[in-house]
Short mmCIF file of C-alpha atoms in Angstrom, two decimals:
data_model
loop_
_atom_site.label_atom_id
_atom_site.label_comp_id
_atom_site.label_asym_id
_atom_site.label_seq_id
_atom_site.Cartn_x
_atom_site.Cartn_y
_atom_site.Cartn_z
CA MET A 391 -12.71 40.73 0.36
CA THR A 392 -14.42 39.24 3.42
CA PHE A 393 -12.52 37.62 6.28
CA GLY A 394 -11.26 34.15 5.33
CA GLU A 395 -11.88 34.62 1.58
CA GLN A 396 -8.94 33.77 -0.66
CA PRO A 397 -7.61 36.30 -3.15
CA ALA A 398 -8.81 35.61 -6.70
CA TYR A 399 -5.38 34.51 -7.97
CA LEU A 400 -5.12 31.86 -5.23
CA ARG A 401 -8.58 30.52 -6.03
CA VAL A 402 -7.66 30.25 -9.72
CA ALA A 403 -4.31 28.64 -8.86
CA GLY A 404 -6.08 26.23 -6.52
CA ASP A 405 -8.49 25.06 -9.23
CA LEU A 406 -5.69 24.60 -11.75
CA ARG A 407 -3.65 22.75 -9.11
CA ARG A 408 -6.58 20.40 -8.50
CA LYS A 409 -6.78 19.64 -12.22
CA ILE A 410 -3.07 18.88 -12.32
CA VAL A 411 -3.25 16.60 -9.26
CA ASP A 412 -6.34 14.68 -10.43
CA GLY A 413 -4.97 14.22 -13.95
CA SER A 414 -7.36 16.54 -15.79
CA LEU A 415 -4.22 18.39 -16.84
CA PRO A 416 -1.70 15.52 -17.25
CA PRO A 417 2.08 15.94 -17.45
CA HIS A 418 3.42 17.66 -20.58
CA THR A 419 0.01 19.26 -21.24
CA ARG A 420 0.15 22.94 -22.06
CA LEU A 421 -1.36 25.08 -19.32
CA PRO A 422 -4.33 27.20 -20.45
CA SER A 423 -3.13 30.51 -21.83
CA GLN A 424 -3.45 33.70 -19.86
CA ALA A 425 -6.31 34.79 -22.14
CA ARG A 426 -8.13 31.49 -21.63
CA ILE A 427 -7.71 31.66 -17.83
CA ARG A 428 -9.04 35.21 -17.90
CA ALA A 429 -12.10 34.16 -19.91
CA GLU A 430 -12.80 30.88 -18.09
CA TYR A 431 -12.55 32.29 -14.58
CA GLY A 432 -13.75 35.82 -15.28
CA VAL A 433 -10.63 37.45 -13.88
CA SER A 434 -8.21 40.14 -14.98
CA ASP A 435 -4.93 39.60 -16.81
CA THR A 436 -3.11 40.42 -13.58
CA VAL A 437 -4.96 37.68 -11.65
CA ALA A 438 -4.37 35.16 -14.44
CA LEU A 439 -0.66 35.98 -14.49
CA GLU A 440 -0.32 35.74 -10.71
CA ALA A 441 -2.10 32.36 -10.68
CA ARG A 442 0.39 31.00 -13.24
CA LYS A 443 3.26 32.37 -11.15
CA VAL A 444 1.97 30.47 -8.12
CA LEU A 445 1.96 27.17 -10.03
CA MET A 446 5.46 27.83 -11.33
CA ALA A 447 6.73 28.64 -7.84
CA GLU A 448 5.24 25.35 -6.59
CA GLY A 449 7.09 23.48 -9.33
CA LEU A 450 3.87 22.16 -10.88
CA VAL A 451 4.45 23.80 -14.26
CA GLU A 452 7.46 24.98 -16.23
CA GLY A 453 7.95 27.57 -18.92
CA ARG A 454 9.41 26.54 -22.27
CA SER A 455 10.98 29.32 -24.27
CA GLY A 456 8.83 30.28 -27.24
CA SER A 457 6.34 27.51 -26.55
CA GLY A 458 4.35 28.28 -23.42
CA THR A 459 3.86 26.84 -19.96
CA TYR A 460 3.50 23.08 -19.45
CA VAL A 461 2.56 20.74 -16.63
CA ARG A 462 5.66 19.11 -15.18
CA GLU A 463 6.10 15.39 -14.67
CA ARG A 464 5.37 14.64 -11.03
CA PRO A 465 8.10 12.32 -9.73
CA VAL A 466 7.29 9.46 -7.37
CA PRO A 467 9.30 10.24 -4.21
CA ARG A 468 12.10 7.80 -3.47
CA ARG A 469 13.70 6.99 -0.14
CA ILE A 470 17.04 8.13 1.25
CA ALA A 471 18.15 6.23 4.35
CA ARG A 472 19.67 8.07 7.28
CA SER A 473 21.05 7.32 10.77
CA GLY A 474 21.12 3.80 12.14
CA TYR A 475 20.77 2.09 8.78
CA ARG A 476 22.74 -1.20 8.92
CA ALA A 477 24.96 0.23 11.60
CA ASP A 478 27.23 -2.82 11.58
CA SER A 479 28.35 -2.19 7.99
CA GLY A 480 30.84 0.60 8.66
CA ALA A 481 30.05 2.52 5.49
CA THR A 482 27.83 5.58 5.26
CA PRO A 483 24.07 4.99 4.75
CA PHE A 484 24.23 6.13 1.12
CA ARG A 485 27.09 3.75 0.34
CA GLN A 486 25.27 0.91 2.07
CA GLU A 487 22.19 1.46 -0.06
CA GLN A 488 24.23 1.64 -3.24
CA ALA A 489 25.71 -1.78 -2.47
CA ASP A 490 22.30 -3.30 -3.23
CA LEU A 491 22.12 -4.95 -6.62
CA SER A 492 19.19 -2.78 -7.70
CA ALA A 493 20.95 0.50 -6.91
CA ARG A 494 22.82 2.51 -9.52
CA GLY A 495 24.46 5.10 -7.33
CA THR A 496 27.67 7.02 -7.84
CA TRP A 497 29.23 10.00 -6.12
CA GLU A 498 32.05 12.45 -6.48
CA SER A 499 33.74 14.61 -3.89
CA HIS A 500 36.31 17.32 -3.46
CA SER A 501 38.17 18.25 -0.28
CA ALA A 502 40.05 21.44 0.50
CA GLN A 503 41.35 23.19 3.58
CA THR A 504 39.60 26.44 4.41
CA GLU A 505 38.81 28.78 7.29
CA ALA A 506 35.67 28.14 9.30
CA SER A 507 32.96 30.74 8.83
CA GLY A 508 31.20 32.09 11.89
CA ALA A 509 28.25 29.72 11.45
CA VAL A 510 30.43 26.64 10.89
CA ALA A 511 32.72 27.60 13.78
CA GLU A 512 29.71 27.84 16.11
CA ARG A 513 28.54 24.38 15.10
CA LEU A 514 32.02 22.92 15.64
CA GLY A 515 32.69 24.77 18.89
CA ILE A 516 35.81 26.46 17.51
CA GLU A 517 36.86 30.02 16.75
CA ALA A 518 35.87 31.62 13.45
CA GLY A 519 38.81 31.47 11.07
CA GLU A 520 40.23 28.21 12.42
CA ARG A 521 41.30 25.75 9.75
CA VAL A 522 38.86 23.04 8.73
CA MET A 523 38.72 20.39 6.03
CA CYS A 524 35.72 21.11 3.81
CA THR A 525 34.45 18.26 1.62
CA LYS A 526 31.72 18.73 -0.97
CA TYR A 527 29.80 15.77 -2.38
CA VAL A 528 27.39 15.18 -5.23
CA PHE A 529 25.49 11.89 -4.95
CA ARG A 530 23.79 10.45 -8.05
CA ASP A 531 21.28 7.72 -8.80
CA ALA A 532 21.46 6.38 -12.37
CA GLY A 533 23.33 9.56 -13.29
CA GLU A 534 20.72 11.91 -11.78
CA ALA A 535 21.92 14.20 -9.00
CA MET A 536 19.91 13.25 -5.91
CA MET A 537 21.73 14.78 -2.95
CA LEU A 538 24.39 17.35 -2.12
CA SER A 539 26.49 17.40 1.01
CA THR A 540 29.08 19.76 2.44
CA SER A 541 30.97 18.65 5.53
CA TRP A 542 33.49 20.38 7.76
CA GLU A 543 36.00 18.74 10.12
CA PRO A 544 38.31 20.73 12.43
CA LEU A 545 41.93 20.18 11.48
CA ALA A 546 42.73 20.47 15.18
CA VAL A 547 41.24 16.97 15.35
CA THR A 548 42.17 15.34 12.03
CA GLY A 549 45.12 17.41 10.80
CA ARG A 550 48.31 15.44 10.07
CA THR A 551 46.52 12.12 10.60
CA PRO A 552 45.74 9.30 8.13
CA VAL A 553 42.07 10.38 8.06
CA MET A 554 42.62 14.06 7.33
CA LEU A 555 41.13 13.61 3.82
CA PRO A 556 37.71 11.90 4.19
CA GLU A 557 37.82 10.21 0.77
CA GLU A 558 41.49 9.25 0.63
CA GLY A 559 43.87 7.02 2.55
CA PRO A 560 43.26 3.62 4.16
CA LEU A 561 39.84 4.61 5.52
CA GLY A 562 38.77 6.81 2.63
CA GLY A 563 35.04 6.63 2.07
CA MET A 564 34.20 5.13 5.45
CA GLY A 565 31.81 6.77 7.86
CA VAL A 566 32.82 9.47 10.32
CA VAL A 567 32.56 7.06 13.29
CA GLU A 568 35.03 4.59 11.80
CA ARG A 569 37.46 7.25 10.61
CA MET A 570 37.52 8.99 13.98
CA ALA A 571 37.97 5.70 15.81
CA ALA A 572 41.14 5.12 13.80
CA ILE A 573 42.69 8.18 15.51
CA ASP A 574 41.31 7.23 18.94
CA VAL A 575 38.41 9.68 18.83
CA VAL A 576 35.28 7.86 20.00
CA VAL A 577 32.11 9.28 18.47
CA ASP A 578 29.26 8.69 20.91
CA ASN A 579 26.47 10.94 19.67
CA VAL A 580 25.07 12.39 16.46
CA THR A 581 22.34 14.97 15.98
CA GLU A 582 20.36 15.75 12.84
CA GLU A 583 18.01 18.69 12.38
CA VAL A 584 15.76 18.62 9.31
CA GLY A 585 14.37 21.80 7.81
CA ALA A 586 13.06 23.05 4.47
CA ARG A 587 13.72 26.17 2.42
CA PRO A 588 13.76 27.32 -1.21
CA GLY A 589 16.81 25.91 -2.94
CA LEU A 590 19.72 28.21 -3.72
CA ALA A 591 20.38 28.82 -7.42
CA GLU A 592 23.58 26.76 -7.42
CA GLU A 593 21.89 23.91 -5.54
CA LEU A 594 18.95 23.72 -7.94
CA SER A 595 21.32 23.92 -10.90
CA ALA A 596 23.25 20.90 -9.58
CA LEU A 597 20.09 18.98 -8.62
CA GLY A 598 18.15 19.71 -11.80
CA GLY A 599 15.41 21.69 -10.06
CA VAL A 600 13.64 24.85 -11.12
CA PRO A 601 13.66 28.24 -9.33
CA GLY A 602 11.40 28.18 -6.30
CA HIS A 603 11.72 24.47 -5.65
CA VAL A 604 11.95 23.49 -2.01
CA VAL A 605 14.85 21.45 -0.66
CA LEU A 606 15.21 19.51 2.57
CA VAL A 607 18.30 20.51 4.55
CA ILE A 608 19.67 18.03 7.09
CA GLN A 609 22.11 19.66 9.49
CA ARG A 610 24.18 16.85 10.99
CA THR A 611 26.84 17.00 13.70
CA TYR A 612 28.91 14.17 15.19
CA TYR A 613 30.19 14.46 18.78
CA ALA A 614 32.91 12.76 20.81
CA SER A 615 32.43 13.27 24.57
CA GLY A 616 30.47 16.43 23.84
CA ARG A 617 33.00 17.85 21.40
CA PRO A 618 31.83 18.34 17.77
CA VAL A 619 34.19 16.54 15.40
CA GLU A 620 32.26 16.90 12.13
CA THR A 621 29.30 18.89 10.91
CA ALA A 622 27.57 18.78 7.54
CA ASP A 623 24.70 20.18 5.51
CA VAL A 624 22.89 17.58 3.39
CA VAL A 625 20.58 19.00 0.71
CA VAL A 626 17.84 16.87 -0.88
CA PRO A 627 15.19 17.91 -3.45
CA ALA A 628 11.90 17.69 -1.54
CA ASP A 629 9.75 16.85 -4.55
CA ARG A 630 11.76 13.75 -5.46
CA TYR A 631 12.91 12.21 -2.17
CA ARG A 632 11.77 11.35 1.32
CA VAL A 633 14.23 10.98 4.17
CA ALA A 634 13.76 7.69 6.09
CA TYR A 635 15.24 7.21 9.56
CA HIS A 636 16.03 3.70 10.76
CA LEU A 637 16.77 4.06 14.46
CA PRO A 638 17.71 1.09 16.65
CA VAL A 639 15.71 0.56 19.83
CA LYS A 640 17.97 0.19 22.84
#
C-alpha cells in the first residue's frame, strides 16, 4: 500500500457510506451481502466483513437476527438548549423548552446520598469519600429517551436544608441557581465542557442507541465565589441531537 492510500476495507466502506448518504441505499434496505460485496468490489471475505463492521460501528446499519444487515433510519437532529436560555424563567433549560405547547417532554429522577468518587471529589473541590447527593435523570421527548444526566451536590453545602433533594421540597425542580439562592449561596459562574466518546453500554441501552454510537458529554459545574456547589454529566446521543447555546451579551 502506497503512502496516503486507504486500506481496501475503508474504500469499500466509504463507497457504501456514500450510497447510504445519497439515498442509493435508502433506510430499511438490506445491505449487500458479504458475497455480493466481495464480487462487486473484487475483495476478500475478510475485507467485505471489515467494511460491514465499519458501517455498523458508525451506526449507519444494524444487524437483524436471522435476517441480515439493514440501513438504519437517519434521524434529523433536534436541538437541546443550554446555558442562558430564557434566564429570567427560573427553571432549567429543559423544563423551559418543555413548557412550549409543541413540546412533549417528560422526565424522571432519583436522588440518593453517596460518597464522592475521586473524580467527582476533584470536580467539587472536596475530599474523596465525602458525602454528596447524587441525582440521576432520564429526560424524554414524546416517550423517547433523549438525554441522561447525573449530578452531584456536596452535602456540606445542602445537607439539612430545604433544598437537599433537588426534585423535592418547595423548590423541587428549579434550577441550581434558584435552589442555592434559597440557602444564601450565590451562584456567580458556570462552566460547561463538551466532549464526545462512544456511549457506555448502559447509556446506549437507556437512550435506544446501538453499540459504537457516539454520545456528547457535557461536564457542567456551578460555582459560588469560586467554590463548586454542583457538578453534573449530561449525556446526549450525538446522532439525534445538537446542543445549542444561547448566551447573553453583556
